[in-house]
Short mmCIF file of C-alpha atoms in Angstrom, two decimals:
data_model
loop_
_atom_site.label_atom_id
_atom_site.label_comp_id
_atom_site.label_asym_id
_atom_site.label_seq_id
_atom_site.Cartn_x
_atom_site.Cartn_y
_atom_site.Cartn_z
CA UNK M 1 127.39 75.62 76.91
CA UNK M 2 123.81 74.27 77.34
CA UNK M 3 124.42 74.21 81.13
CA UNK M 4 125.37 77.94 81.15
CA UNK M 5 122.37 78.96 79.08
CA UNK M 6 120.23 76.84 81.62
CA UNK M 7 121.69 78.79 84.51
CA UNK M 8 121.04 82.16 82.85
CA UNK M 9 117.49 81.12 82.04
CA UNK M 10 117.05 80.13 85.74
CA UNK M 11 118.38 83.49 87.02
CA UNK M 12 116.21 85.35 84.71
CA UNK M 13 113.15 83.47 85.78
CA UNK M 14 113.93 84.06 89.36
CA UNK M 15 114.45 87.84 88.69
CA UNK M 16 111.02 87.98 86.88
CA UNK M 17 109.36 86.16 89.78
CA UNK M 18 110.76 88.56 92.25
CA UNK M 19 109.81 91.61 90.14
CA UNK M 20 106.16 90.48 89.76
CA UNK M 21 105.93 89.58 93.43
CA UNK M 22 107.02 93.10 94.22
CA UNK M 23 104.60 94.64 91.82
CA UNK M 24 101.66 92.55 93.30
CA UNK M 25 102.79 93.43 96.80
CA UNK M 26 102.92 97.13 95.93
CA UNK M 27 99.55 97.12 94.34
CA UNK M 28 98.04 95.29 97.35
CA UNK M 29 99.67 97.91 99.72
CA UNK M 30 98.44 100.75 97.54
CA UNK M 31 94.99 99.66 96.77
CA UNK M 32 93.81 97.62 99.66
CA UNK M 33 95.44 97.24 102.90
CA UNK M 34 98.64 99.00 104.49
CA UNK M 35 100.40 97.41 107.50
CA UNK M 36 100.76 99.78 110.44
CA UNK M 37 102.72 99.56 113.80
CA UNK M 38 101.52 101.41 116.91
CA UNK M 39 104.61 103.42 117.97
CA UNK M 40 103.13 105.50 120.81
CA UNK M 41 100.60 105.35 123.65
CA UNK M 42 98.28 108.27 122.26
CA UNK M 43 95.40 105.81 121.62
CA UNK M 44 95.54 103.78 124.80
CA UNK M 45 93.68 101.67 125.73
CA UNK M 46 92.13 101.08 122.35
CA UNK M 47 95.47 100.67 120.75
CA UNK M 48 98.70 99.69 122.64
CA UNK M 49 102.37 100.23 121.75
CA UNK M 50 103.30 97.24 119.69
CA UNK M 51 99.87 96.57 118.19
CA UNK M 52 100.04 95.58 114.41
CA UNK M 53 97.08 96.21 112.12
CA UNK M 54 96.26 96.53 108.50
CA UNK M 55 94.61 99.78 107.50
CA UNK M 56 91.66 99.49 105.07
CA UNK M 57 92.61 101.89 102.28
CA UNK M 58 89.30 101.30 100.36
CA UNK M 59 87.29 102.86 103.12
CA UNK M 60 87.84 106.56 102.12
CA UNK M 61 89.03 106.27 98.51
CA UNK M 62 92.46 107.17 97.16
CA UNK M 63 94.67 110.27 97.13
CA UNK M 64 98.40 110.92 96.51
CA UNK M 65 99.09 109.62 100.03
CA UNK M 66 97.76 106.19 99.08
CA UNK M 67 101.09 105.45 97.51
CA UNK M 68 104.33 105.28 99.42
CA UNK M 69 106.15 108.68 99.50
CA UNK M 70 102.96 110.40 98.20
CA UNK M 71 103.80 109.24 94.75
CA UNK M 72 100.28 108.62 93.38
CA UNK M 73 99.56 111.16 90.58
CA UNK M 74 96.05 111.76 92.04
CA UNK M 75 94.69 115.30 92.38
CA UNK M 76 92.52 115.59 95.52
CA UNK M 77 90.74 112.25 96.23
CA UNK M 78 88.92 109.68 93.97
CA UNK M 79 86.30 107.19 94.94
CA UNK M 80 86.09 109.11 98.23
CA UNK M 81 83.64 108.62 101.02
CA UNK M 82 84.01 110.65 104.29
CA UNK M 83 84.79 108.87 107.53
CA UNK M 84 82.20 108.52 110.17
CA UNK M 85 82.60 110.28 113.59
CA UNK M 86 84.42 107.86 115.83
CA UNK M 87 86.38 106.05 113.12
CA UNK M 88 90.00 105.25 113.85
CA UNK M 89 92.11 106.49 110.99
CA UNK M 90 95.66 106.66 109.82
CA UNK M 91 96.47 109.87 108.10
CA UNK M 92 99.46 111.81 106.77
CA UNK M 93 100.48 114.77 109.08
CA UNK M 94 99.93 117.92 106.99
CA UNK M 95 103.43 119.36 107.80
CA UNK M 96 105.87 116.62 109.04
CA UNK M 97 104.72 113.99 106.65
CA UNK M 98 104.69 111.35 109.34
CA UNK M 99 101.82 108.87 109.56
CA UNK M 100 99.43 109.31 112.62
CA UNK M 101 96.62 107.27 113.94
CA UNK M 102 93.75 109.05 115.93
CA UNK M 103 89.97 108.99 116.17
CA UNK M 104 87.74 111.19 114.06
CA UNK M 105 85.79 113.52 116.28
CA UNK M 106 85.04 116.62 114.14
CA UNK M 107 83.54 116.47 110.63
CA UNK M 108 83.40 119.43 108.25
CA UNK M 109 81.16 122.10 109.77
CA UNK M 110 81.32 120.88 113.35
CA UNK M 111 82.49 122.83 116.28
CA UNK M 112 84.74 120.98 118.78
CA UNK M 113 85.85 122.21 122.22
CA UNK M 114 87.39 120.69 125.30
CA UNK M 115 86.14 121.98 128.77
CA UNK M 116 87.69 120.67 131.87
CA UNK M 117 88.54 117.45 130.13
CA UNK M 118 85.07 116.90 128.67
CA UNK M 119 84.56 116.94 124.90
CA UNK M 120 81.98 119.42 123.67
CA UNK M 121 80.69 118.67 120.12
CA UNK M 122 78.50 121.22 118.36
CA UNK M 123 77.62 122.81 121.71
CA UNK M 124 76.72 119.63 123.58
CA UNK M 125 78.94 117.90 126.12
CA UNK M 126 79.41 114.33 125.37
CA UNK M 127 78.43 112.03 128.21
CA UNK M 128 81.20 110.09 129.97
CA UNK M 129 80.72 107.15 132.37
CA UNK M 130 83.46 105.96 134.72
CA UNK M 131 84.55 102.41 133.97
CA UNK M 132 87.25 101.57 136.45
CA UNK M 133 91.09 101.93 136.15
CA UNK M 134 93.34 101.11 133.32
CA UNK M 135 96.45 99.45 134.71
CA UNK M 136 99.75 98.69 133.09
CA UNK M 137 103.33 97.97 134.22
CA UNK M 138 105.52 101.11 134.78
CA UNK M 139 108.32 99.89 132.43
CA UNK M 140 109.93 100.82 129.17
CA UNK M 141 107.60 100.21 126.23
CA UNK M 142 108.22 99.41 122.49
CA UNK M 143 111.34 99.99 120.51
CA UNK M 144 111.85 103.55 121.76
CA UNK M 145 111.65 102.41 125.38
CA UNK M 146 109.53 105.21 126.91
CA UNK M 147 107.87 104.98 130.30
CA UNK M 148 104.15 105.42 130.39
CA UNK M 149 102.64 108.37 132.25
CA UNK M 150 100.61 107.57 135.40
CA UNK M 151 97.73 109.24 137.31
CA UNK M 152 99.28 107.74 140.57
CA UNK M 153 102.82 108.97 139.96
CA UNK M 154 105.43 108.64 141.15
CA UNK M 155 105.59 104.85 140.46
CA UNK M 156 108.67 102.64 140.81
CA UNK M 157 109.72 100.59 137.85
CA UNK M 158 107.72 97.38 137.75
CA UNK M 159 104.89 99.03 139.69
CA UNK M 160 101.26 99.44 138.62
CA UNK M 161 100.72 102.56 136.48
CA UNK M 162 97.05 103.61 136.75
CA UNK M 163 94.83 105.81 134.65
CA UNK M 164 91.01 106.49 134.98
CA UNK M 165 88.92 104.76 132.39
CA UNK M 166 85.83 106.73 130.97
CA UNK M 167 83.35 105.55 128.41
CA UNK M 168 82.59 108.36 126.06
CA UNK M 169 79.45 108.33 123.88
CA UNK M 170 78.90 110.17 120.61
CA UNK M 171 75.44 111.54 119.47
CA UNK M 172 75.23 108.50 117.13
CA UNK M 173 75.36 106.13 120.15
CA UNK M 174 78.80 104.95 119.28
CA UNK M 175 80.98 104.72 122.32
CA UNK M 176 84.70 103.95 123.32
CA UNK M 177 87.15 104.07 126.19
CA UNK M 178 89.15 107.27 126.79
CA UNK M 179 91.84 107.69 129.60
CA UNK M 180 92.37 110.45 132.06
CA UNK M 181 95.71 111.08 133.59
CA UNK M 182 95.80 114.50 135.14
CA UNK M 183 94.93 118.17 134.37
CA UNK M 184 96.72 119.32 131.28
CA UNK M 185 96.66 122.48 128.99
CA UNK M 186 94.57 120.59 126.49
CA UNK M 187 91.89 119.87 128.91
CA UNK M 188 90.37 123.30 128.06
CA UNK M 189 90.57 124.76 124.60
CA UNK M 190 88.91 127.39 122.38
CA UNK M 191 86.18 126.37 120.29
CA UNK M 192 87.40 125.01 116.88
CA UNK M 193 85.34 125.06 113.75
CA UNK M 194 86.20 122.41 111.31
CA UNK M 195 86.47 123.80 107.82
CA UNK M 196 85.09 122.20 104.66
CA UNK M 197 87.19 119.29 103.49
CA UNK M 198 88.95 118.83 106.75
CA UNK M 199 88.61 116.63 109.95
CA UNK M 200 89.34 117.06 113.67
CA UNK M 201 91.30 114.14 115.42
CA UNK M 202 91.90 113.43 119.05
CA UNK M 203 93.69 110.58 120.69
CA UNK M 204 91.86 108.28 123.17
CA UNK M 205 94.73 108.79 125.74
CA UNK M 206 93.65 112.33 126.13
CA UNK M 207 96.43 113.75 128.25
CA UNK M 208 99.10 112.08 126.16
CA UNK M 209 98.20 112.77 122.58
CA UNK M 210 99.51 115.09 119.92
CA UNK M 211 96.37 115.98 117.92
CA UNK M 212 93.98 118.61 116.54
CA UNK M 213 93.73 120.35 119.75
CA UNK M 214 97.15 122.04 119.08
CA UNK M 215 97.87 123.91 115.75
CA UNK M 216 100.63 122.61 113.38
CA UNK M 217 102.72 125.79 114.20
CA UNK M 218 103.36 124.47 117.84
CA UNK M 219 103.87 120.88 116.78
CA UNK M 220 100.25 119.73 116.91
CA UNK M 221 98.19 118.21 114.15
CA UNK M 222 95.60 120.92 113.44
CA UNK M 223 92.75 120.36 110.96
CA UNK M 224 93.74 117.41 108.69
CA UNK M 225 92.77 117.74 104.99
CA UNK M 226 90.61 114.93 103.56
CA UNK M 227 93.30 114.42 100.96
CA UNK M 228 95.72 113.24 103.85
CA UNK M 229 93.56 110.28 105.10
CA UNK M 230 95.10 107.02 104.28
CA UNK M 231 92.64 104.46 105.62
CA UNK M 232 90.56 103.02 108.61
CA UNK M 233 91.70 100.81 111.24
CA UNK M 234 89.17 98.06 112.23
CA UNK M 235 91.07 95.34 114.07
CA UNK M 236 94.42 94.53 115.66
CA UNK M 237 95.99 91.63 113.92
CA UNK M 238 99.02 90.97 116.14
CA UNK M 239 100.57 92.52 119.26
CA UNK M 240 103.93 92.47 121.06
CA UNK M 241 104.76 94.21 124.28
CA UNK M 242 108.55 93.88 123.67
CA UNK M 243 111.09 95.85 121.71
CA UNK M 244 110.84 93.41 118.70
CA UNK M 245 108.07 91.16 117.28
CA UNK M 246 110.60 88.33 117.50
CA UNK M 247 110.50 88.31 121.29
CA UNK M 248 107.79 85.67 121.35
CA UNK M 249 107.48 85.64 125.13
CA UNK M 250 106.20 89.34 124.99
CA UNK M 251 103.42 88.52 122.56
CA UNK M 252 99.86 89.55 123.72
CA UNK M 253 97.85 86.71 122.44
CA UNK M 254 94.58 88.04 123.91
CA UNK M 255 94.89 90.98 121.44
CA UNK M 256 95.25 88.79 118.31
CA UNK M 257 92.40 89.70 115.84
CA UNK M 258 90.77 92.02 118.52
CA UNK M 259 88.14 94.35 116.87
CA UNK M 260 88.38 97.97 117.66
CA UNK M 261 85.65 100.09 119.18
#
């Protein structure tokens, strides 16, 4: 009898330990850092498919989207501070509910336009300086197994897939690399005015990014409400070029703990 009681006590203690571990993990994920895998190439070369990072959820305060499934009973945003232009941000798509990661380009009140592939911010064209060529292998990437787009297409599988690298500089002096593949419909846009309480996002891989340049009605992102921002990405923690993180021979050790521009 004593042995049975001891087993029941042991099971109960195990269940309590698991319960509190899940509570602590949930609080950590909700309040501090959220893990995020990069599923697409829209932020190349800054972020590659298979990069793994933790998003700083303290950076912009908290909203309902700080909790999984939007379960936080928070109206608007609390302890909020706006992102800076150039920040890399994970946000919840206003319509689809999917998590996206892009770069903040337009703040409330800004005007944003693309003209012939050049970004025009508040009427001033941002300077771009050529910085060589981004080269990757033309092969299936990540769990989805998509091939990258190449400026030198057509490219045979296993060949070098090239894109032009350009360093773009914001008025603050902050700069980062963007990629150019070819002329596209998003290279020239109307002038967008960012409404109060919203932000304008663009991917660094300019010709392969679903972002604020297209409205939500046609599958784009449109203007993103402040409430939908989840957190800021500062550093890649881990990176794998394969279909699974368990394929250790595909790990990109040179990207471990790499700081993001």
